[in-house]
PDB file of C-alpha atoms in Angstrom:
ATOM      1  CA  MET A  24      87.714 105.939 137.151  1.00 62.00           C
ATOM      2  CA  THR A  25      84.482 106.483 136.184  1.00 75.00           C
ATOM      3  CA  ASP A  26      83.252 106.105 132.947  1.00 74.00           C
ATOM      4  CA  ALA A  27      82.006 109.553 133.023  1.00 71.00           C
ATOM      5  CA  THR A  28      85.232 110.816 134.192  1.00 80.00           C
ATOM      6  CA  HIS A  29      87.014 108.426 131.629  1.00 75.00           C
ATOM      7  CA  HIS A  30      84.668 109.866 128.980  1.00 80.00           C
ATOM      8  CA  HIS A  31      85.311 113.642 129.782  1.00 85.00           C
ATOM      9  CA  HIS A  32      89.161 112.762 129.898  1.00 89.00           C
ATOM     10  CA  ALA A  33      89.195 111.489 126.358  1.00 89.00           C
ATOM     11  CA  TRP A  34      87.183 114.975 124.960  1.00 91.00           C
ATOM     12  CA  THR A  35      89.569 116.912 127.100  1.00 91.00           C
ATOM     13  CA  THR A  36      92.591 115.368 125.184  1.00 93.00           C
ATOM     14  CA  TRP A  37      91.239 115.177 122.119  1.00 93.00           C
ATOM     15  CA  ILE A  38      90.184 118.698 122.179  1.00 92.00           C
ATOM     16  CA  ASP A  39      93.661 119.907 123.378  1.00 93.00           C
ATOM     17  CA  GLU A  40      95.672 117.899 120.211  1.00 93.00           C
ATOM     18  CA  PHE A  41      92.959 118.599 117.394  1.00 93.00           C
ATOM     19  CA  GLY A  42      90.989 121.741 118.741  1.00 92.00           C
ATOM     20  CA  TRP A  43      93.552 123.988 117.276  1.00 93.00           C
ATOM     21  CA  ARG A  44      93.994 122.271 113.699  1.00 92.00           C
ATOM     22  CA  LEU A  45      89.963 122.460 113.778  1.00 94.00           C
ATOM     23  CA  LEU A  46      90.333 125.845 114.513  1.00 93.00           C
ATOM     24  CA  ALA A  47      92.509 126.387 112.013  1.00 91.00           C
ATOM     25  CA  HIS A  48      90.353 124.988 109.375  1.00 92.00           C
ATOM     26  CA  ALA A  49      87.428 126.861 110.641  1.00 92.00           C
ATOM     27  CA  ARG A  50      88.833 130.164 110.282  1.00 91.00           C
ATOM     28  CA  GLN A  51      89.554 129.659 106.298  1.00 89.00           C
ATOM     29  CA  ILE A  52      86.311 128.701 105.482  1.00 88.00           C
ATOM     30  CA  THR A  53      84.522 131.391 107.272  1.00 88.00           C
ATOM     31  CA  ARG A  54      84.214 135.101 107.312  1.00 84.00           C
ATOM     32  CA  SER A  55      85.917 136.236 110.319  1.00 88.00           C
ATOM     33  CA  ASP A  56      87.523 134.529 113.551  1.00 89.00           C
ATOM     34  CA  GLN A  57      84.259 134.783 115.806  1.00 92.00           C
ATOM     35  CA  ASP A  58      82.160 132.996 113.268  1.00 92.00           C
ATOM     36  CA  ALA A  59      85.176 130.195 113.137  1.00 91.00           C
ATOM     37  CA  GLU A  60      85.039 129.978 117.121  1.00 93.00           C
ATOM     38  CA  ASP A  61      81.624 129.815 117.547  1.00 93.00           C
ATOM     39  CA  LEU A  62      81.164 127.402 114.631  1.00 94.00           C
ATOM     40  CA  LEU A  63      84.151 125.047 115.757  1.00 94.00           C
ATOM     41  CA  GLN A  64      82.434 125.311 119.382  1.00 94.00           C
ATOM     42  CA  ASN A  65      78.746 124.202 117.770  1.00 93.00           C
ATOM     43  CA  VAL A  66      80.350 121.350 116.139  1.00 94.00           C
ATOM     44  CA  ILE A  67      81.929 119.878 119.009  1.00 94.00           C
ATOM     45  CA  LEU A  68      78.781 120.129 120.988  1.00 92.00           C
ATOM     46  CA  GLU A  69      76.814 118.288 118.476  1.00 93.00           C
ATOM     47  CA  LEU A  70      79.738 115.498 118.145  1.00 93.00           C
ATOM     48  CA  TRP A  71      79.316 115.254 121.905  1.00 91.00           C
ATOM     49  CA  LYS A  72      75.747 115.186 122.101  1.00 91.00           C
ATOM     50  CA  ALA A  73      75.824 112.515 118.763  1.00 91.00           C
ATOM     51  CA  THR A  74      78.488 110.177 120.933  1.00 89.00           C
ATOM     52  CA  PRO A  75      79.422 111.200 124.526  1.00 87.00           C
ATOM     53  CA  SER A  76      81.207 108.011 125.341  1.00 88.00           C
ATOM     54  CA  ALA A  77      83.499 108.166 122.215  1.00 89.00           C
ATOM     55  CA  THR A  78      85.481 110.905 120.585  1.00 90.00           C
ATOM     56  CA  PRO A  79      84.889 111.339 116.718  1.00 90.00           C
ATOM     57  CA  ASP A  80      86.966 110.307 113.972  1.00 90.00           C
ATOM     58  CA  LEU A  81      88.971 113.581 112.802  1.00 91.00           C
ATOM     59  CA  PRO A  82      87.732 113.281 109.196  1.00 92.00           C
ATOM     60  CA  LEU A  83      83.983 113.291 110.335  1.00 92.00           C
ATOM     61  CA  ALA A  84      84.691 116.417 112.793  1.00 93.00           C
ATOM     62  CA  TYR A  85      86.215 118.712 109.543  1.00 93.00           C
ATOM     63  CA  ARG A  86      83.432 117.165 107.408  1.00 93.00           C
ATOM     64  CA  LYS A  87      80.854 118.699 109.885  1.00 93.00           C
ATOM     65  CA  ILE A  88      82.740 122.261 110.446  1.00 94.00           C
ATOM     66  CA  SER A  89      82.485 122.224 106.386  1.00 91.00           C
ATOM     67  CA  GLN A  90      79.052 121.625 106.140  1.00 90.00           C
ATOM     68  CA  ARG A  91      78.100 123.890 109.007  1.00 91.00           C
ATOM     69  CA  ALA A  92      80.557 126.702 107.800  1.00 89.00           C
ATOM     70  CA  ILE A  93      78.197 126.202 104.485  1.00 85.00           C
ATOM     71  CA  ASP A  94      75.039 126.414 106.774  1.00 85.00           C
ATOM     72  CA  LEU A  95      76.664 129.584 107.974  1.00 84.00           C
ATOM     73  CA  GLY A  96      77.147 131.133 104.548  1.00 80.00           C
ATOM     74  CA  ARG A  97      73.616 130.407 103.331  1.00 77.00           C
ATOM     75  CA  SER A  98      72.004 131.974 106.555  1.00 73.00           C
ATOM     76  CA  SER A  99      73.998 135.536 106.285  1.00 67.00           C
ATOM     77  CA  GLN A 100      72.338 137.523 104.218  1.00 58.00           C
ATOM     78  CA  SER A 101      72.271 140.426 106.406  1.00 55.00           C
ATOM     79  CA  ARG A 102      76.037 139.987 107.520  1.00 56.00           C
ATOM     80  CA  SER A 103      76.954 140.015 104.305  1.00 60.00           C
ATOM     81  CA  GLN A 104      75.812 143.596 103.625  1.00 61.00           C
ATOM     82  CA  ARG A 105      77.261 144.950 107.145  1.00 56.00           C
ATOM     83  CA  GLU A 106      80.544 143.114 106.213  1.00 56.00           C
ATOM     84  CA  GLU A 107      80.304 145.049 102.969  1.00 66.00           C
ATOM     85  CA  THR A 108      80.464 148.252 104.455  1.00 61.00           C
ATOM     86  CA  TRP A 109      83.445 147.194 106.972  1.00 57.00           C
ATOM     87  CA  GLN A 110      85.486 145.851 104.094  1.00 62.00           C
ATOM     88  CA  GLN A 111      85.276 149.233 102.524  1.00 64.00           C
ATOM     89  CA  ASP A 112      86.341 151.120 105.359  1.00 58.00           C
ATOM     90  CA  PRO A 113      89.906 149.819 106.037  1.00 55.00           C
ATOM     91  CA  ALA A 114      90.613 151.376 109.423  1.00 53.00           C
ATOM     92  CA  LEU A 115      87.604 149.246 110.652  1.00 52.00           C
ATOM     93  CA  GLN A 116      89.489 146.048 109.848  1.00 52.00           C
ATOM     94  CA  PRO A 117      91.136 144.515 112.650  1.00 50.00           C
ATOM     95  CA  GLU A 118      94.658 143.005 112.192  1.00 51.00           C
ATOM     96  CA  PHE A 119      94.494 138.962 111.968  1.00 46.00           C
ATOM     97  CA  THR A 120      95.969 137.822 114.972  1.00 45.00           C
ATOM     98  CA  THR A 121      96.642 134.138 115.794  1.00 43.00           C
ATOM     99  CA  PRO A 122      97.887 133.074 119.111  1.00 42.00           C
ATOM    100  CA  GLN A 123      99.734 130.009 118.145  1.00 41.00           C
ATOM    101  CA  LEU A 124     101.798 132.103 115.711  1.00 38.00           C
ATOM    102  CA  SER A 125     103.912 134.726 116.305  1.00 47.00           C
ATOM    103  CA  GLN A 126     103.447 138.171 114.917  1.00 49.00           C
ATOM    104  CA  SER A 127     106.624 138.400 112.611  1.00 66.00           C
ATOM    105  CA  GLU A 128     106.280 139.939 109.105  1.00 74.00           C
ATOM    106  CA  GLU A 129     106.418 136.412 107.384  1.00 77.00           C
ATOM    107  CA  HIS A 130     103.436 135.011 109.348  1.00 76.00           C
ATOM    108  CA  ASP A 131     101.718 137.870 108.699  1.00 78.00           C
ATOM    109  CA  LEU A 132     102.807 137.288 104.719  1.00 82.00           C
ATOM    110  CA  VAL A 133     101.593 134.052 104.543  1.00 82.00           C
ATOM    111  CA  ASN A 134      98.655 134.569 106.229  1.00 81.00           C
ATOM    112  CA  ARG A 135      97.893 137.156 103.845  1.00 85.00           C
ATOM    113  CA  ALA A 136      98.593 134.753 100.896  1.00 88.00           C
ATOM    114  CA  ILE A 137      96.147 132.142 102.365  1.00 88.00           C
ATOM    115  CA  ALA A 138      93.747 134.455 102.693  1.00 87.00           C
ATOM    116  CA  GLU A 139      93.785 136.098  99.017  1.00 90.00           C
ATOM    117  CA  LEU A 140      93.260 132.467  97.999  1.00 91.00           C
ATOM    118  CA  ASP A 141      89.729 131.494  96.200  1.00 91.00           C
ATOM    119  CA  GLN A 142      87.613 129.394  98.872  1.00 89.00           C
ATOM    120  CA  PRO A 143      88.020 126.089  97.648  1.00 91.00           C
ATOM    121  CA  LEU A 144      91.988 126.727  97.561  1.00 92.00           C
ATOM    122  CA  ARG A 145      92.263 127.910 101.005  1.00 91.00           C
ATOM    123  CA  GLU A 146      89.589 124.753 102.299  1.00 91.00           C
ATOM    124  CA  ILE A 147      92.497 122.349 100.662  1.00 92.00           C
ATOM    125  CA  ILE A 148      95.381 124.284 102.206  1.00 91.00           C
ATOM    126  CA  SER A 149      93.541 124.038 105.611  1.00 89.00           C
ATOM    127  CA  LEU A 150      92.595 120.672 105.680  1.00 90.00           C
ATOM    128  CA  LYS A 151      96.176 118.840 104.207  1.00 89.00           C
ATOM    129  CA  LEU A 152      98.873 121.401 106.257  1.00 85.00           C
ATOM    130  CA  TRP A 153      96.429 121.986 109.483  1.00 83.00           C
ATOM    131  CA  GLY A 154      94.713 119.001 109.401  1.00 85.00           C
ATOM    132  CA  GLU A 155      97.239 116.739 108.275  1.00 86.00           C
ATOM    133  CA  LEU A 156      94.704 114.586 105.979  1.00 89.00           C
ATOM    134  CA  THR A 157      95.287 112.615 103.420  1.00 91.00           C
ATOM    135  CA  PHE A 158      93.829 113.334  99.744  1.00 93.00           C
ATOM    136  CA  GLN A 159      91.450 110.549 100.345  1.00 92.00           C
ATOM    137  CA  HIS A 160      90.247 112.012 103.668  1.00 92.00           C
ATOM    138  CA  ILE A 161      89.840 115.609 102.209  1.00 92.00           C
ATOM    139  CA  ALA A 162      87.821 114.022  98.894  1.00 92.00           C
ATOM    140  CA  GLU A 163      85.274 112.630 101.320  1.00 91.00           C
ATOM    141  CA  ILE A 164      84.838 115.421 103.707  1.00 90.00           C
ATOM    142  CA  LEU A 165      84.490 117.828 100.412  1.00 90.00           C
ATOM    143  CA  ASP A 166      82.688 115.394  98.342  1.00 91.00           C
ATOM    144  CA  ILE A 167      85.122 115.791  95.520  1.00 93.00           C
ATOM    145  CA  PRO A 168      87.027 113.374  93.755  1.00 94.00           C
ATOM    146  CA  LYS A 169      90.406 112.442  94.979  1.00 93.00           C
ATOM    147  CA  SER A 170      92.395 113.492  92.143  1.00 94.00           C
ATOM    148  CA  THR A 171      90.609 117.166  92.239  1.00 94.00           C
ATOM    149  CA  ALA A 172      91.496 117.265  95.805  1.00 93.00           C
ATOM    150  CA  ALA A 173      95.509 116.724  94.704  1.00 93.00           C
ATOM    151  CA  ALA A 174      94.701 119.233  92.007  1.00 94.00           C
ATOM    152  CA  ARG A 175      93.757 121.911  94.023  1.00 94.00           C
ATOM    153  CA  TYR A 176      96.241 121.403  96.399  1.00 93.00           C
ATOM    154  CA  GLN A 177      98.868 121.693  93.462  1.00 94.00           C
ATOM    155  CA  LEU A 178      97.182 124.845  92.392  1.00 94.00           C
ATOM    156  CA  ALA A 179      97.023 126.568  95.617  1.00 92.00           C
ATOM    157  CA  LEU A 180     100.791 125.774  96.367  1.00 92.00           C
ATOM    158  CA  LEU A 181     101.740 127.218  92.967  1.00 92.00           C
ATOM    159  CA  HIS A 182      99.745 130.590  94.259  1.00 91.00           C
ATOM    160  CA  LEU A 183     101.415 130.464  97.045  1.00 90.00           C
ATOM    161  CA  GLU A 184     104.895 130.132  95.791  1.00 89.00           C
ATOM    162  CA  SER A 185     103.991 133.287  93.337  1.00 88.00           C
ATOM    163  CA  ALA A 186     102.937 135.266  96.449  1.00 86.00           C
ATOM    164  CA  LEU A 187     105.561 133.899  98.894  1.00 84.00           C
ATOM    165  CA  LYS A 188     108.625 134.963  96.037  1.00 80.00           C
ATOM    166  CA  PRO A 189     109.526 137.906  98.834  1.00 67.00           C
ATOM    167  CA  LEU A 190     110.434 135.287 101.281  1.00 63.00           C
ATOM    168  CA  THR A 191     112.472 132.845  99.104  1.00 60.00           C
ATOM    169  CA  THR A 192     114.702 135.810  97.925  1.00 59.00           C
TER     170      THR A 192
END
């Protein structure tokens, strides 16, 4: 196996293993599924260009996604105005779908509950649950103290528990 073939295989395996987790995180911190997919594609390309011979550490990939999401948010003033119009008309809003999840009412309820969390709480939930990261890694990615990451996670769980009571009764 040539080096190029080996590197291609390593990257393909890495994307197959972690791509859905990274996409789930990107979906929580961007405004749309399309933005999340575009952002993830750009981050993977950026990481590959930086080190094509080695796959990146997972925390680095999450950090890049978070950084690029901030950049995207800052550069989308005109899009925000269009989205305001879109959000005011419920008929224009598509249903949220995720290929990895069934379309059950329970998944829809969980997705809605997560979507209603404040952005910092959504991000913590995404990194902890889908990213399977430690609070130390989350703290490094978000540039916050480890105790803040843990506290936000606990707060997010309390909000979700309250929102999801219909599932537990």
